[in-house]
XYZ file of N, CA and C in Angstrom:
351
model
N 1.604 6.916 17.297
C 1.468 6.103 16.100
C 2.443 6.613 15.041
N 2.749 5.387 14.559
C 3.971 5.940 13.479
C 4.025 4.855 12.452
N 4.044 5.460 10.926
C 3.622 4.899 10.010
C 4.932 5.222 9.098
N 5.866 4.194 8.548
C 7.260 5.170 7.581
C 7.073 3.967 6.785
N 6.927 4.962 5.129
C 6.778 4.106 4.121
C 7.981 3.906 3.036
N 8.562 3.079 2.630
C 9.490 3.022 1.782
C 9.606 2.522 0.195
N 10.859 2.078 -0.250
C 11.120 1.212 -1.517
C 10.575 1.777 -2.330
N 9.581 3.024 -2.822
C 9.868 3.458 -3.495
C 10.682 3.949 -4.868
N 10.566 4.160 -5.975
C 11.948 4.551 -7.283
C 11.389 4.672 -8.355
N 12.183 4.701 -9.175
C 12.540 4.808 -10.737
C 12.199 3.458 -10.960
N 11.086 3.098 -12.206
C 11.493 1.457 -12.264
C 10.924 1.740 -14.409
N 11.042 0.947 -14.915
C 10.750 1.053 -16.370
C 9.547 -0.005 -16.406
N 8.812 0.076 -17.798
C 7.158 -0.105 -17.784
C 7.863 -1.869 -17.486
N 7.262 -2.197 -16.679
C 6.981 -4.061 -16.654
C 7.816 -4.208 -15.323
N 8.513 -3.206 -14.902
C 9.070 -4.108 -13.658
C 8.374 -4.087 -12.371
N 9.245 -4.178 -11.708
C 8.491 -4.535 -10.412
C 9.474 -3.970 -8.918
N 8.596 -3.514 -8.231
C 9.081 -2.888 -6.996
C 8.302 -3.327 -5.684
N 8.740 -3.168 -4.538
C 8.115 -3.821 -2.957
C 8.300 -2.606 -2.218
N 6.812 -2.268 -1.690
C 6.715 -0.923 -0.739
C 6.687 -2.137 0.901
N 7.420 -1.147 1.596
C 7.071 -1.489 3.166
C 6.300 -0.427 3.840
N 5.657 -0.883 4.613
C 5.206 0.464 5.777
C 5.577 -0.285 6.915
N 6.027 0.003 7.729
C 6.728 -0.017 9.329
C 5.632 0.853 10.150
N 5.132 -0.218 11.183
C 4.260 0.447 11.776
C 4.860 0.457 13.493
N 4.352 1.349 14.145
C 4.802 1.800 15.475
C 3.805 2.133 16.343
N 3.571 1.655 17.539
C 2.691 2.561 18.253
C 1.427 2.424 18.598
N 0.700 1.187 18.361
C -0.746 0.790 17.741
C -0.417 -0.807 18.014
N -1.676 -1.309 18.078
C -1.791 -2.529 17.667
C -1.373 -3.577 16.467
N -0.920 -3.794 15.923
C -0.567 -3.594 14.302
C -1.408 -4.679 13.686
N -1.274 -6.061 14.684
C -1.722 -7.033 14.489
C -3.505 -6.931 14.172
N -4.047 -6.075 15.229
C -5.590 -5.873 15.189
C -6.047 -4.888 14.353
N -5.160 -4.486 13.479
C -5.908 -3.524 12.602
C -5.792 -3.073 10.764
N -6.827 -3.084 10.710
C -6.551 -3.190 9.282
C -5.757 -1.983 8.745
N -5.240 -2.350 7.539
C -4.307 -1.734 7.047
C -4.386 -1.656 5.298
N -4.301 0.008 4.606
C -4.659 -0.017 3.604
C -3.275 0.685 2.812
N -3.262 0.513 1.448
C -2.398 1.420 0.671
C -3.327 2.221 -0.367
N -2.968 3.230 -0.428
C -3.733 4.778 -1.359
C -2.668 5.400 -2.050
N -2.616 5.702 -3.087
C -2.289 6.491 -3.987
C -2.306 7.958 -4.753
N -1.768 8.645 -4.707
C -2.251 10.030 -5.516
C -1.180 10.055 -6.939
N -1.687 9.902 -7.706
C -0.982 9.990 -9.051
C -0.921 12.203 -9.229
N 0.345 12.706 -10.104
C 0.319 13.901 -9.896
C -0.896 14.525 -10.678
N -1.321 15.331 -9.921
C -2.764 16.259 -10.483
C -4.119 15.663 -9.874
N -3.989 14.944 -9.751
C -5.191 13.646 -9.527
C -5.261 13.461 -7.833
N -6.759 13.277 -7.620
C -7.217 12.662 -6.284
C -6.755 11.788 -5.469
N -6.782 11.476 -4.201
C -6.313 9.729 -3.756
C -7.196 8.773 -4.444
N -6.549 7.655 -4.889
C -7.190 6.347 -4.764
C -6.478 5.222 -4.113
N -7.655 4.560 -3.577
C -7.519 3.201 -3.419
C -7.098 2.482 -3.842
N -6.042 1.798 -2.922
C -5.009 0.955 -3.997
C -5.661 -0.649 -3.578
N -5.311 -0.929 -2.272
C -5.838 -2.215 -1.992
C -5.755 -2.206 -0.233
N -6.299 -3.327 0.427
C -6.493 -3.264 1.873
C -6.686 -5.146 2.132
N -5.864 -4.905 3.316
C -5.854 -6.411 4.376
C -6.383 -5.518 5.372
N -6.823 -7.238 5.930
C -7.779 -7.265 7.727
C -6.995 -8.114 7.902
N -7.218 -7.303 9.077
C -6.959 -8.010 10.387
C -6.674 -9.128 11.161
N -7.844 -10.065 10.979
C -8.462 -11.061 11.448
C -8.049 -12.417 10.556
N -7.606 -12.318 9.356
C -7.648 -13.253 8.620
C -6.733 -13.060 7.498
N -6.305 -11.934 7.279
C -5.375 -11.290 6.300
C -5.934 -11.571 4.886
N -7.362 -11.081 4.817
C -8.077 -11.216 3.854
C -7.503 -10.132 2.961
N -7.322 -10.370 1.918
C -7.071 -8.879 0.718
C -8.212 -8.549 -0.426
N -8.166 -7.408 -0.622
C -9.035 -6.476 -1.634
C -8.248 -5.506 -2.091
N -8.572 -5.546 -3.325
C -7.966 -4.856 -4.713
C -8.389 -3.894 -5.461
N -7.934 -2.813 -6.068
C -8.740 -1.850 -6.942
C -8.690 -2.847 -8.291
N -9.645 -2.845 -9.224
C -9.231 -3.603 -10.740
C -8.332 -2.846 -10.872
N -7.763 -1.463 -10.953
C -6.784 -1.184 -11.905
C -5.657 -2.087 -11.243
N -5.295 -2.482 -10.475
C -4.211 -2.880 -9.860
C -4.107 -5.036 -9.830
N -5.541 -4.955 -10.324
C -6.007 -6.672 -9.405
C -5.028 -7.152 -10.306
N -4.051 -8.555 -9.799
C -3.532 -9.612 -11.315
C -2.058 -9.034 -11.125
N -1.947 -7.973 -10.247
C -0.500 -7.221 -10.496
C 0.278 -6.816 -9.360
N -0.566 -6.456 -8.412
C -0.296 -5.743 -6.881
C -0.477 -6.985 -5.919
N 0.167 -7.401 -5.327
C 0.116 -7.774 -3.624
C 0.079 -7.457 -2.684
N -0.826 -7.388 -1.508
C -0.830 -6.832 -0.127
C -0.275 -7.779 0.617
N 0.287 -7.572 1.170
C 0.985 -8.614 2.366
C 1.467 -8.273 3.674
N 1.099 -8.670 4.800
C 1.782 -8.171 6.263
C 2.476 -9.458 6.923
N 3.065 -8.678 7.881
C 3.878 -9.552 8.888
C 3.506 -9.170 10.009
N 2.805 -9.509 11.019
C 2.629 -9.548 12.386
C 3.576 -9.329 13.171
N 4.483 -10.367 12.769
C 6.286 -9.953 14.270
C 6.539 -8.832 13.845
N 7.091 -8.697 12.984
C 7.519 -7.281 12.364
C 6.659 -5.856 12.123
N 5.668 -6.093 12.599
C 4.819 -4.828 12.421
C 4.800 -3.816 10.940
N 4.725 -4.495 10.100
C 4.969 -4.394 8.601
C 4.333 -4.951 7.640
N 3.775 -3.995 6.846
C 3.002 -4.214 5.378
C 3.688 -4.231 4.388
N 3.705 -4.722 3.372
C 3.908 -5.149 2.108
C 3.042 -4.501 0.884
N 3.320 -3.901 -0.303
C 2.670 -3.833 -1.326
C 3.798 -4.585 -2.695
N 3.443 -5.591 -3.098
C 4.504 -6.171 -4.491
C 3.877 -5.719 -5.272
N 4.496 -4.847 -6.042
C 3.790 -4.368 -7.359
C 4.358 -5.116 -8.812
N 4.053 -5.808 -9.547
C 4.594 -6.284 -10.704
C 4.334 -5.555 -11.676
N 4.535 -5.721 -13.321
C 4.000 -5.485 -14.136
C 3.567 -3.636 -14.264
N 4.804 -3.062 -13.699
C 4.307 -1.994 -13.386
C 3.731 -1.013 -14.935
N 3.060 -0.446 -14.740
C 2.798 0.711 -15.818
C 3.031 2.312 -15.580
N 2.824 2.952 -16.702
C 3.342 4.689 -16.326
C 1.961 5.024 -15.641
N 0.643 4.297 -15.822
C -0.433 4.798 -15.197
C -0.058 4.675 -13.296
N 0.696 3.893 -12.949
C 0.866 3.486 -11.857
C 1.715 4.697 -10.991
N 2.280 5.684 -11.899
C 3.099 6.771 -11.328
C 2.051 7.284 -10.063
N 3.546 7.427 -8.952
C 2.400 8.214 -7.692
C 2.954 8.068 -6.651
N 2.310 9.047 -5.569
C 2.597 9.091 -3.972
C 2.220 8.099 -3.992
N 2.633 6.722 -2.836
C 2.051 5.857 -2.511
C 2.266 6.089 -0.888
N 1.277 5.728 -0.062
C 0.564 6.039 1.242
C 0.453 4.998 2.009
N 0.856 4.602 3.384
C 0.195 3.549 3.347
C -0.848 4.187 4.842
N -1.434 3.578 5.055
C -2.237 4.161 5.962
C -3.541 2.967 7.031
N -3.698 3.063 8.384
C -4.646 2.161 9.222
C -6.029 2.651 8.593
N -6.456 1.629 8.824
C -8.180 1.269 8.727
C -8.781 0.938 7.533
N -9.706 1.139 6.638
C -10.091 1.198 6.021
C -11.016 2.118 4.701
N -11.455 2.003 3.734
C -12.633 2.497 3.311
C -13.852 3.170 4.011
N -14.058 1.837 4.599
C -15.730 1.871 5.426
C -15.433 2.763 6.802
N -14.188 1.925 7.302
C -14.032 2.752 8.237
C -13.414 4.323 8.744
N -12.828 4.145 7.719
C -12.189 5.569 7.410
C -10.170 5.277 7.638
N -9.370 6.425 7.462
C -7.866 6.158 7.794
C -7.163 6.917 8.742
N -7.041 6.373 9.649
C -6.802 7.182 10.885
C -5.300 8.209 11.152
N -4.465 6.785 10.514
C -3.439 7.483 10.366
C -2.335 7.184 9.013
N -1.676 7.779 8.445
C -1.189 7.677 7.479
C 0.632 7.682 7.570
N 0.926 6.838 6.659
C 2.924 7.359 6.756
C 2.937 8.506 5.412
N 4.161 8.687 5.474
C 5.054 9.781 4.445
C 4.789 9.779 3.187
N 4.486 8.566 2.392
C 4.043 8.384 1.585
C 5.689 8.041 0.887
N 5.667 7.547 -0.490
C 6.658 7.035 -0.918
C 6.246 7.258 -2.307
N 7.168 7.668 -3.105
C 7.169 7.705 -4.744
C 7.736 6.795 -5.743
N 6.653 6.852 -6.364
C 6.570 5.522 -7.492
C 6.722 5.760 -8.981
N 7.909 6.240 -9.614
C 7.950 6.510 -10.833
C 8.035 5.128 -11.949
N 6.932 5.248 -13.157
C 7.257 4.083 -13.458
C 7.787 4.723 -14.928
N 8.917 4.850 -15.185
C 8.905 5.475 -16.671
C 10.038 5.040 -17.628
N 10.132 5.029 -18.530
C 11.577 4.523 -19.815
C 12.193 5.420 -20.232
């Protein structure tokens, strides 16, 4: 299994950046798929998560109105569109299989998200 996360940068308060995760190795299509965050000093959080089955999405509020989850099936690839970015938004970003409930089995490299002026 292989998880490589990108797009990552430098962006100033309001813009907007697109994370990929490239997935390898796994089913990609049958499994859910989440993005997590660690801002510096601070815990992981939950950023947002698609299924599987229907490409249903769920959102943290800090993020809802601003963030997009999105996958591609052929391509074995997730999507996070972040708009409207803020300096609260600074952080490792992760992307990682499964879920909350279910737990995250496996994780990519993680990718950095500076949002600053």
């Amino acid at each position: 299994v292989q998880l490589v996360d990108s797009g990552g940068g430098l962006v100033q308060p309001g813009g907007s950046l697109r994370l990929s995760c490239a997935a390898s190795g796994f089913t990609f299509s049958n499994t859910y798929m989440t993005w997590v965050r660690q801002a510096p000093g601070k815990g992981l959080e939950w950023v947002s998560t698609i299924t599987s089955e229907d490409s249903s999405t769920f959102y943290a509020d800090s993020v809802k109105g601003r963030f997009t989850i999105s996958r591609d099936n052929n391509k074995n690839t997730m999507y996070l569109q972040m708009n409207s970015l803020k300096s609260e938004d600074t952080a490792l970003y992760y992307c990682a299989t499964g879920s909350s409930s279910s737990g995250y089995n496996f994780w990519g490299q993680g990718t950095q998200v500076t949002v600053s002026s």
